[in-house]
Each structure stands twice: as structure tokens, then as C-alpha cells.
Short mmCIF file of C-alpha atoms in Angstrom, two decimals:
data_model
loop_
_atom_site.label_atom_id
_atom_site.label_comp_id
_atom_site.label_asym_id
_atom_site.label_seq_id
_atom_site.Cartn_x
_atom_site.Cartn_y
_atom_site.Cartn_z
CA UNK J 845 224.29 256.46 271.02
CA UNK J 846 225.82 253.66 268.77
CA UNK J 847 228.32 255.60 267.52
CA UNK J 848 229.64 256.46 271.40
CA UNK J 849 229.43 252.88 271.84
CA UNK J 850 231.22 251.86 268.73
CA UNK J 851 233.87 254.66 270.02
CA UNK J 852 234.53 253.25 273.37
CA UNK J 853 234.48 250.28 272.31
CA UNK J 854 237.33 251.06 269.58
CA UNK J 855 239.46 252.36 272.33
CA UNK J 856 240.62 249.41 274.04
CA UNK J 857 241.68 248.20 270.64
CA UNK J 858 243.77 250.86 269.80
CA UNK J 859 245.53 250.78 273.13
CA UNK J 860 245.88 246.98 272.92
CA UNK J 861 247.48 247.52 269.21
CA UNK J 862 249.50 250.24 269.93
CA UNK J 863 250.94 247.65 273.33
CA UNK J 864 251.31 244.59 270.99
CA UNK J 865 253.09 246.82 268.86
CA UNK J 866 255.57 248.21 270.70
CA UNK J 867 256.21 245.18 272.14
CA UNK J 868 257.93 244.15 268.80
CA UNK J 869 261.07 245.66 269.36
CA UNK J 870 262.11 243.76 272.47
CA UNK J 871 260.60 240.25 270.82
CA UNK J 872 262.13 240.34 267.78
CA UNK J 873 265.71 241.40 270.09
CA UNK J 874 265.02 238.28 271.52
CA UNK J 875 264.08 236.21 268.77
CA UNK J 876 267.58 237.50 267.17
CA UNK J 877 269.66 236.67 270.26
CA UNK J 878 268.63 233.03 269.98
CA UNK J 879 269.14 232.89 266.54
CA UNK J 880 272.46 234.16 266.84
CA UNK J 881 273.05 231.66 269.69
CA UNK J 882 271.35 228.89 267.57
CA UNK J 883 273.63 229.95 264.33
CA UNK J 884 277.16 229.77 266.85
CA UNK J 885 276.76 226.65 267.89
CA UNK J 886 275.20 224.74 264.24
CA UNK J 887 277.79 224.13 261.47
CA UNK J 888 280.53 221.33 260.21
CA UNK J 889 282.15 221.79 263.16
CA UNK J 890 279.47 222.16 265.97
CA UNK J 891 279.83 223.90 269.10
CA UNK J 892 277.53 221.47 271.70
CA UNK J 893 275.80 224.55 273.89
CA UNK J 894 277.39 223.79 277.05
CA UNK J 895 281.05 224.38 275.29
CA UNK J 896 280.07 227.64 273.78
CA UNK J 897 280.44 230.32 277.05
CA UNK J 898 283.89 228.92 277.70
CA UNK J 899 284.51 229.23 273.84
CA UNK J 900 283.24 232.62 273.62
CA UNK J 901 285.32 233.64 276.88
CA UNK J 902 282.46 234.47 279.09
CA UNK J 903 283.69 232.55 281.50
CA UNK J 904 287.41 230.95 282.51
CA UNK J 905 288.34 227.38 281.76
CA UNK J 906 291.04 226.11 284.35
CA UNK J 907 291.68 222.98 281.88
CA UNK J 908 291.91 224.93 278.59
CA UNK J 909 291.82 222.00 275.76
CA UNK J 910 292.95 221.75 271.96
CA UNK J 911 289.08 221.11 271.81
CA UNK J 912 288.55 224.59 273.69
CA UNK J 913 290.98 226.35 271.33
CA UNK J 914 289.79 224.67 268.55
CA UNK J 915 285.92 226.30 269.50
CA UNK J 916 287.65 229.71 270.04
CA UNK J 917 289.13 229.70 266.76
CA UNK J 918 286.23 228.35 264.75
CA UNK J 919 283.98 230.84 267.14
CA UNK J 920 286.13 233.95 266.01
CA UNK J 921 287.42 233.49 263.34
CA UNK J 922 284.79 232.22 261.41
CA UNK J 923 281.36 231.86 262.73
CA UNK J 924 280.63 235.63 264.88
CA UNK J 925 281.84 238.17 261.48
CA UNK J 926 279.71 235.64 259.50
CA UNK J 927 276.85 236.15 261.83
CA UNK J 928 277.18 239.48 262.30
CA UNK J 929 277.76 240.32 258.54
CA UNK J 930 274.50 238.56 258.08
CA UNK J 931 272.43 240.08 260.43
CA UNK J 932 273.39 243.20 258.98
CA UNK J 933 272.84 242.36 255.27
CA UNK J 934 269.45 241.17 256.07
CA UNK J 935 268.45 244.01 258.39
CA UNK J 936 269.92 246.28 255.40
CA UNK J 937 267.89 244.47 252.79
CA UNK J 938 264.50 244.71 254.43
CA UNK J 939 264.88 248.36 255.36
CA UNK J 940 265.72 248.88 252.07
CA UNK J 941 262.56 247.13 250.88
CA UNK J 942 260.32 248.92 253.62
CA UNK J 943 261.91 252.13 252.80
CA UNK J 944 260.78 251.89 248.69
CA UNK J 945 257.18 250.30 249.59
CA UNK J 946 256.61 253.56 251.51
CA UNK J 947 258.35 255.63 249.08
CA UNK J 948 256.03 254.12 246.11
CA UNK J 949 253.49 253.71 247.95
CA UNK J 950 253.06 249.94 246.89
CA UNK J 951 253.72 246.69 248.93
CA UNK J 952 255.54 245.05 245.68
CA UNK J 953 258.38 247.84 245.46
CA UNK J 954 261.50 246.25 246.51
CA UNK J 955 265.31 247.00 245.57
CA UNK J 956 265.73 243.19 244.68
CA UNK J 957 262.49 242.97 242.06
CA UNK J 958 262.97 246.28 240.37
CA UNK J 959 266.46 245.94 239.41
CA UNK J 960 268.40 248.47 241.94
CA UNK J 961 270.21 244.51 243.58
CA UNK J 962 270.93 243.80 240.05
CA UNK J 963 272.22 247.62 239.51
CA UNK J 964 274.80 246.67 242.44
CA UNK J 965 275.65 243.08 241.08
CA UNK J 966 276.49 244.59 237.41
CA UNK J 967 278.69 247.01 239.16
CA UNK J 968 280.42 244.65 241.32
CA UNK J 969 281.13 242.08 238.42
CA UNK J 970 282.79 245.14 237.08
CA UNK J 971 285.13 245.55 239.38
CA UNK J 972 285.78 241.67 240.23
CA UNK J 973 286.54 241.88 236.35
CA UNK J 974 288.54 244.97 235.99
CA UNK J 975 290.03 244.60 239.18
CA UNK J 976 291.44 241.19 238.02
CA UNK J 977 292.54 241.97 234.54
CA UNK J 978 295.69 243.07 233.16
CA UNK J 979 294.60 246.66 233.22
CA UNK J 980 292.97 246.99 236.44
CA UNK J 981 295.93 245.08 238.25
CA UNK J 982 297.28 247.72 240.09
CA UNK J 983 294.04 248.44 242.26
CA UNK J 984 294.09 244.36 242.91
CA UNK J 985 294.82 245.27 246.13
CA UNK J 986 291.78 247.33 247.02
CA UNK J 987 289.48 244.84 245.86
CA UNK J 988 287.90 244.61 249.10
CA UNK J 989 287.00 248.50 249.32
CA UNK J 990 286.29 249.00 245.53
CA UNK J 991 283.43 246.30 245.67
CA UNK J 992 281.03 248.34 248.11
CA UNK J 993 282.13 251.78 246.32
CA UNK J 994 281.25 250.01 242.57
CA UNK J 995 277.59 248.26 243.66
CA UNK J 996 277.14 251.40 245.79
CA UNK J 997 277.60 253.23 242.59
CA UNK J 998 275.66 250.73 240.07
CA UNK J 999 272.78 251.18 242.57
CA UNK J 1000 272.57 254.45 242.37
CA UNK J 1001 272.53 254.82 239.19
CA UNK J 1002 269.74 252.35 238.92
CA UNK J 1003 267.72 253.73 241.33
CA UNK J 1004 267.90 257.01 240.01
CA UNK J 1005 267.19 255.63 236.14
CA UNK J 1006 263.85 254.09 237.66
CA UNK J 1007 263.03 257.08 239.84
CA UNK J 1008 263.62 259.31 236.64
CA UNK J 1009 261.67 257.03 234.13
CA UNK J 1010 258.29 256.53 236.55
CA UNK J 1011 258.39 260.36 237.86
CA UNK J 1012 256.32 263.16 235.21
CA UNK J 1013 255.17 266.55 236.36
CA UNK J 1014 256.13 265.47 240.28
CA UNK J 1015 253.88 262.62 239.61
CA UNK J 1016 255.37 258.68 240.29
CA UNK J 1017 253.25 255.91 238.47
CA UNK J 1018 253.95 252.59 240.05
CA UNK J 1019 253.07 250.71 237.25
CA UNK J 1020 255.75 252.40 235.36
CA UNK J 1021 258.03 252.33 238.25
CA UNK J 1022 257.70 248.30 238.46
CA UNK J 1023 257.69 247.34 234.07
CA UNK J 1024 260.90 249.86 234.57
CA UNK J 1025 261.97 247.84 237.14
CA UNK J 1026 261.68 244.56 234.90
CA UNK J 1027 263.75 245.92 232.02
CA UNK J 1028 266.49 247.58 234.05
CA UNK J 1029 266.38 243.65 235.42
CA UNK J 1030 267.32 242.53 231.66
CA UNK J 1031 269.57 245.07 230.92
CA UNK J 1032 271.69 244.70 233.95
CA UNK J 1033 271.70 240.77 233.36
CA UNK J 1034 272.27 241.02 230.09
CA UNK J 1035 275.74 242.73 231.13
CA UNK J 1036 276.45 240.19 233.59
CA UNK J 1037 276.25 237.76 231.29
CA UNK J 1038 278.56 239.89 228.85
CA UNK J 1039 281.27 239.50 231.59
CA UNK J 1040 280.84 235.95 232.76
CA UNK J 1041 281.21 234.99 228.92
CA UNK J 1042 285.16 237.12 228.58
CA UNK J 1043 285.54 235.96 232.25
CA UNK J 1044 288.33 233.48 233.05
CA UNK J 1045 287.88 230.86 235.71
CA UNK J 1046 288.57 233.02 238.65
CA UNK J 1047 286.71 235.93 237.67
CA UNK J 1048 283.70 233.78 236.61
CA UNK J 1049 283.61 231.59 240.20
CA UNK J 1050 283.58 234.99 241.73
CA UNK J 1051 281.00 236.38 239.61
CA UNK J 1052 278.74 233.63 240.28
CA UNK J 1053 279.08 234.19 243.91
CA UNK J 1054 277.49 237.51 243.43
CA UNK J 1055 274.42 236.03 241.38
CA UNK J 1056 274.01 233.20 243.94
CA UNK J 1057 274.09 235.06 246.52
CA UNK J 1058 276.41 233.80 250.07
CA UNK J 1059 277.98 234.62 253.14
CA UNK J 1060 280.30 231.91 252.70
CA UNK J 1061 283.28 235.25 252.69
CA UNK J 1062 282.24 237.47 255.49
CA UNK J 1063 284.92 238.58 257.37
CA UNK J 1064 285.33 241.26 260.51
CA UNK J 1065 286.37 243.23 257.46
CA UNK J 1066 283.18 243.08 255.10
CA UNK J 1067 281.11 243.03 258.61
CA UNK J 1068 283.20 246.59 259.42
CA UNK J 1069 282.02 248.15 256.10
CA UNK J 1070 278.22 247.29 256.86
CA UNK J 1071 278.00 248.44 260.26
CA UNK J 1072 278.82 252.05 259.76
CA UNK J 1073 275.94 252.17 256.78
CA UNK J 1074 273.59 250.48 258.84
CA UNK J 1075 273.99 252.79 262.11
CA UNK J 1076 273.66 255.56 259.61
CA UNK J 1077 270.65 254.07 258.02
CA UNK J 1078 268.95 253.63 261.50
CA UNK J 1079 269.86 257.24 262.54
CA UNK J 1080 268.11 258.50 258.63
CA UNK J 1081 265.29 255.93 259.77
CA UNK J 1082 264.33 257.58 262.14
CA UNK J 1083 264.30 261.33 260.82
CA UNK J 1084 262.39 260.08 257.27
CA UNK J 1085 259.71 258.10 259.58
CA UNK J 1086 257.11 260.61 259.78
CA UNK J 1087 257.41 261.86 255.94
CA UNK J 1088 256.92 257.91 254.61
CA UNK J 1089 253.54 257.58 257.00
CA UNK J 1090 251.95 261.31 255.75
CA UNK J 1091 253.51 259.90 252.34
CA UNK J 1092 250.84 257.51 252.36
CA UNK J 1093 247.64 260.32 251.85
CA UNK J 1094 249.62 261.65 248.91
CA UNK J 1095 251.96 264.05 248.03
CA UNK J 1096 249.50 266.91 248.33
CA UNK J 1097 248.92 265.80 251.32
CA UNK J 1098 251.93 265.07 252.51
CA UNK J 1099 252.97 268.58 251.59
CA UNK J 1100 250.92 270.50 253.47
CA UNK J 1101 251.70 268.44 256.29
CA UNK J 1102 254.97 270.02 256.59
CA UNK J 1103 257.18 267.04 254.64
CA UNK J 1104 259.58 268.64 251.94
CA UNK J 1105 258.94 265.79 249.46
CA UNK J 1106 261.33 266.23 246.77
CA UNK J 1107 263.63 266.35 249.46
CA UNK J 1108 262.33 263.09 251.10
CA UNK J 1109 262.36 261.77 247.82
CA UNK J 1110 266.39 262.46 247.69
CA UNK J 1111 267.14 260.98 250.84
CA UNK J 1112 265.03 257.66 250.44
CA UNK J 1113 266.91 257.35 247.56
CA UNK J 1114 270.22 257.93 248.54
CA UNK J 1115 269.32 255.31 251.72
CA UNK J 1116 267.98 252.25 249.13
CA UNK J 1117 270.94 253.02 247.00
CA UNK J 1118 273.40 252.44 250.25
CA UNK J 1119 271.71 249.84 251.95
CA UNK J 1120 271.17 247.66 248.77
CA UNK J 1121 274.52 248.64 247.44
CA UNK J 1122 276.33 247.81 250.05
CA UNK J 1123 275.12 244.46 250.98
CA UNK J 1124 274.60 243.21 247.66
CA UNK J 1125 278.99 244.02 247.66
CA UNK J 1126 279.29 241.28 250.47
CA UNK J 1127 276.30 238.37 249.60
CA UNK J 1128 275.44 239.31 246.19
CA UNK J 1129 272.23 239.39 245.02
CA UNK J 1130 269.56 237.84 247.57
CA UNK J 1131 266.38 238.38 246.53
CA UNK J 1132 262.71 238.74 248.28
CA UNK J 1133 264.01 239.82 251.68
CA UNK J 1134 263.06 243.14 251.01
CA UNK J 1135 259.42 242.36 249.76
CA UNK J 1136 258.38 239.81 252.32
CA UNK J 1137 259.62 240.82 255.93
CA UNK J 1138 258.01 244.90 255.54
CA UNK J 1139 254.65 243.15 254.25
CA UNK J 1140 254.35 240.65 257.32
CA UNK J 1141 255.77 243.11 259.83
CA UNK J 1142 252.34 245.99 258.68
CA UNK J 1143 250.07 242.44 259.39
CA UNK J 1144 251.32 242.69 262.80
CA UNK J 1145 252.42 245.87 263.74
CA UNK J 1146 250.97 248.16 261.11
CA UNK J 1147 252.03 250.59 258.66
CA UNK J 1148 253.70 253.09 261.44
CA UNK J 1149 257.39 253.18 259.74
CA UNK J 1150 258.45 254.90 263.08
CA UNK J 1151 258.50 251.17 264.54
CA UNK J 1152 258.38 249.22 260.92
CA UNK J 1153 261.74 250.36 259.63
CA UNK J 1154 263.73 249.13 262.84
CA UNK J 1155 261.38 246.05 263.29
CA UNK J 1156 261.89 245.46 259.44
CA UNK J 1157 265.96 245.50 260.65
CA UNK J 1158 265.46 243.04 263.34
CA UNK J 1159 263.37 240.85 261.17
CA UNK J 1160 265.74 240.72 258.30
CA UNK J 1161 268.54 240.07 260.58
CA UNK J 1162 266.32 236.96 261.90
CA UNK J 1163 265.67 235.45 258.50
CA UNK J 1164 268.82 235.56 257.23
CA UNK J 1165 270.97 234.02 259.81
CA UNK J 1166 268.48 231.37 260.17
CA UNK J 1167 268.10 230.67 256.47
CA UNK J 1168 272.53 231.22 256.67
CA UNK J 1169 272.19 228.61 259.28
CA UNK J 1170 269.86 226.05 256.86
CA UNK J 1171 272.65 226.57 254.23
CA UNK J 1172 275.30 225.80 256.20
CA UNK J 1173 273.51 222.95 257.55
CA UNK J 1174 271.06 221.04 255.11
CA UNK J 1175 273.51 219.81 252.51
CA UNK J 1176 276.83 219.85 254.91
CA UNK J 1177 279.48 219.32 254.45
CA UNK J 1178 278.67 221.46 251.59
CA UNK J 1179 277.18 224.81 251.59
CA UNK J 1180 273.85 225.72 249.63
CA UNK J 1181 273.99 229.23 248.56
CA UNK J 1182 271.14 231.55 250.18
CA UNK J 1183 269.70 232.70 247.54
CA UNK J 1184 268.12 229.82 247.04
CA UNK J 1185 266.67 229.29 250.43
CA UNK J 1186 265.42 233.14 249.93
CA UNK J 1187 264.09 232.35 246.79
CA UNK J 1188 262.53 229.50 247.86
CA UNK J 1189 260.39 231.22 250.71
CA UNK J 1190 260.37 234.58 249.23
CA UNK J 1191 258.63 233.81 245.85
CA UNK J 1192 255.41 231.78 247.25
CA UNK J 1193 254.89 234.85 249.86
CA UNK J 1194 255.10 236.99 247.04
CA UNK J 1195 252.47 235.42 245.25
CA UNK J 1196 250.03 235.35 248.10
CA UNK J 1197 250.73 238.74 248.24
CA UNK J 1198 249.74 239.20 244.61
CA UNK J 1199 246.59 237.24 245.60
CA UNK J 1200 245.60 239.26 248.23
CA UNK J 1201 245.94 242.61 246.07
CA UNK J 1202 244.55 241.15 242.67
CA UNK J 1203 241.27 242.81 243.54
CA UNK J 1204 242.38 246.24 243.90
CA UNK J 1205 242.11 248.79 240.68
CA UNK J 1206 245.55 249.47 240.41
CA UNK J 1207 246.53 246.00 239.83
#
């Protein structure tokens, strides 16, 4: 009799979690729209709200100003590519993140900690380096496409170093997966530093971008080279989903579930590699973005990735143009690099986090 109780009783909680939860998506749409709005009109040359629809061209201004042009340029030229490119680098980096936690297993796995951002950064000091030496001068020109290709490349390498290390007999150990992570983390700095010490003054400015981490150079350019890896990354999302959640029981498990999972072990890979590759090419390394939004986002939503991968995109998106819009804003006219602010709100999460799991076996 209990039990029935306890069972009907249980069903109007499920139904009101599964509502809350899909409810999500559209929230955290909306959230982003005002950030967006928020992040257009906020900067060293501010955009008062009622000036921004004429400014954007939504609607017609019979007494077009120098003040309206003035919005129009600063709205277009600079401001929408740098939001946009930002949205997508965050969205990029926490799908990335949610991605490896449900890969591993383990709500501490992310791209950033374990090395694969640093992977990307090595690479793309590379090719700011060669690229801008007397050797490499005749590919000066394709600069701009080299840089995703190289931390592409230097991620996937990293990743698969890791993945190769902490795998034995089909088997992945997560502690071996994570002290991996930590020395790939010193071996890849350890190169960076190599190059910022033969680097001349240019080279070394631009290598520090990467290892600050900014959006201070998007351009409709760097914001065309994200979008096409993020629509693809949804679209893989979405057909990996199901294989992360039966993931979870095990890989037995998982397996006789139906889930290939060598082969969902491939294409998890490949998607870190690309997602963390190529946004690391166009902010540089921006840490805890990947750790922090997947672990909140399973507080509220749960572990489901069929609605935590895309709520992980819209989240990231969220936090990074409104910690792009602190930067831009808190030591202005200057610009603070993000990486900081990340850092900043990323590491004491992290540690609760830590605090929360301290009690389980495995850690």
C-alpha cells in the first residue's frame, strides 16, 4: 500500500521535472536575447536603448544623423561579429565540456583542465610563430585560416594522447585520464613558453592574446569559421545524445543497449577536438566554461544530454557575452581580458564542486 502511495505520489514529480525541464530551452533563448541586447548597447561608445532599433535598421530614421551613422558603424562593424563570435565560443566551450563529462563519466572532465585548450593554444602559437617568421612568410597571408586548422590539429592530438594514455583493455580510468590531463598541461606550456622566449614583439603580444584569452579580434570572419562547426556540433549533438545517457550504466551496459561505443568514443572525440580547437583559434585559452555551465545545468535540468548539450550551448553563450560585456566595461576605456573574469568565477565553482564530491570513493 505504501509503495502505491510512494508511486503516485512520485508521478507528479516526474511530470513537473520533465515540464521545468523542457522549459529550459525557451528561457535560456530568452535570457540570451537580452544579453545580446544588453551587450549592443554597453561599451566605450554606448548605444542609449532607445537609439539602438534605428541603429540596427529595424526601423527608418527620416533625420538620419552623424550620431545615427556613427551607432550603425560601431553596431556592425564592431559590436554584432563580436557578440556573435562570443556566443558561439562559449556555447562551443560548454558543449565541449558536457560532451567529455559524459564521455568520462566524471563532472571534473573538461577540455580546458585536462590540457586538450592548451593542446589548441600550443598549436596556434605555432602558427602565429611560423606564420610570422622568415620561413613561414609566404603563408602570412592565410594566417586567419591556418589558426583554426593548427589548434584544431594540436587538439586533436591532445585529446587523442589522453584518450590513449587513460584507455587499457577497453577500460578508461578517470583518475588516469585527469593526472594525464595535468602533465599534457605542463608539457604544452612548457612549449609555449619555448616560443614566447625566441618570440619578437609582435609574435609575443599575439601569443599572449591566446594565453589570456579575448574577443577583443572577432570579426564576421572568425564568427564565419565558428558557425559552420557549431551547426555541425548541434546536428552530432543530437545523434550522440542517447549513447552519452546509456554511457552512464557502463560500457557493458551501454553495449547491450544498442550504442557502438568505440564508435561513440570516435565521434565524441572528434567533436571536443573541433569545438575546443576551434574556439580556442579565435579567444585563446578560456578556461572553466566547460566545467561549470554542464554541472549547474544537471542541478536543474538533469543529466538527460538530449536537452543538456543544447542547454549547455545556450548557457555558454549567456556567460560569455555577459562576462565579454564586464570586460569591456569594468576597467573602460581599457579592456580586461576574459580569462580572467572566467577564471575568477570558474575556479571557486570548481571547488564547491570538489566539495560536494570529496565524499565519494573515487575521489
Amino acid at each position: 500500500m505504501s509503495a502505491a502511495v510512494e508511486t503516485e505520489a512520485r508521478g507528479p514529480r516526474r511530470r513537473t521535472g520533465r515540464r521545468s525541464a523542457s522549459l529550459a530551452i525557451p528561457l535560456l533563448l530568452i535570457v540570451l536575447i537580452a544579453a545580446a541586447i544588453v551587450a549592443l548597447t554597453v561599451g566605450a561608445a554606448g548605444i542609449p536603448l532607445a537609439r539602438l532599433p534605428a541603429a540596427l535598421g529595424l526601423v527608418a530614421d527620416g533625420a538620419a544623423t552623424t550620431v545615427t551613422a556613427r551607432d550603425q558603424l560601431v553596431l556592425w562593424s564592431i559590436r554584432i561579429p563580436r557578440i556573435a563570435a562570443t556566443a558561439m565560443v562559449g556555447g562551443l566551450l560548454a558543449a565541449a565540456g558536457a560532451i567529455m563529462q559524459g564521455l568520462f563519466r566524471n563532472p571534473l572532465a573538461d577540455p580546458a583542465l585536462v590540457g586538450v585548450s592548451s593542446g589548441g593554444a600550443l598549436a596556434a602559437a605555432c602558427a602565429i610563430v611560423f606564420t610570422d617568421s622568415r620561413f613561414g612568410e609566404t603563408f602570412r597571408f592565410l594566417q586567419t585560416e591556418l589558426l583554426p586548422l593548427a589548434a584544431f590539429a594540436g587538439s586533436l592530438v591532445t585529446t587523442a594522447i589522453l584518450y590513449g594514455i587513460s584507455s587499457r583493455a577497453g577500460r578508461t580510468s578517470i583518475a588516469i585520464f585527469l593526472l594525464a590531463g595535468v602533465a599534457i598541461t605542463a608539457i604544452t606550456n612548457a612549449g609555449i613558453g619555448l616560443l614566447v622566449f625566441i618570440a619578437d614583439d609582435r609574435q609575443l603580444r599575439d601569443i599572449t592574446f591566446w594565453m589570456l584569452g579575448s574577443m577583443s579580434g572577432a570579426t564576421w570572419t572568425k564568427a564565419a569559421v565558428l558557425a559552420p562547426v557549431l551547426a555541425a556540433g548541434l546536428a552530432a549533438c543530437a545523434f550522440i545524445a542517447r549513447g552519452l545517457d546509456l554511457l552512464v550504466l557502463g560500457e557493458a551496459d551501454a553495449f547491450h543497449g544498442g550504442v557502438d561505443v568505440e564508435r561513440l568514443k570516435r565521434i565524441a572525440i572528434v567533436m571536443v577536438s573541433a569545438m575546443t580547437g576551434v574556439a580556442v583559434s579565435i579567444s585563446g585559452v578560456i578556461g572553466f566554461v566547460g566545467i561549470v555551465v554542464p554541472h549547474l545545468l544537471r542541478l536543474v535540468i538533469g543529466p538527460a544530454h538530449r536537452l543538456l548539450l543544447p542547454a549547455s550551448v545556450l548557457l555558454g553563450a549567456i556567460l560569455m557575452v555577459g562576462a565579454d560585456t564586464l570586460a569591456r566595461t569594468i576597467v573602460a576605456p581599457a579592456e580586461m581580458p576574459i580569462g580572467i573574469l572566467t577564471a575568477a568565477v570558474g575556479a571557486p565553482v570548481f571547488l564547491g564542486i570538489l566539495l560536494r564530491q570529496r565524499g565519494l570513493a573515487s575521489l
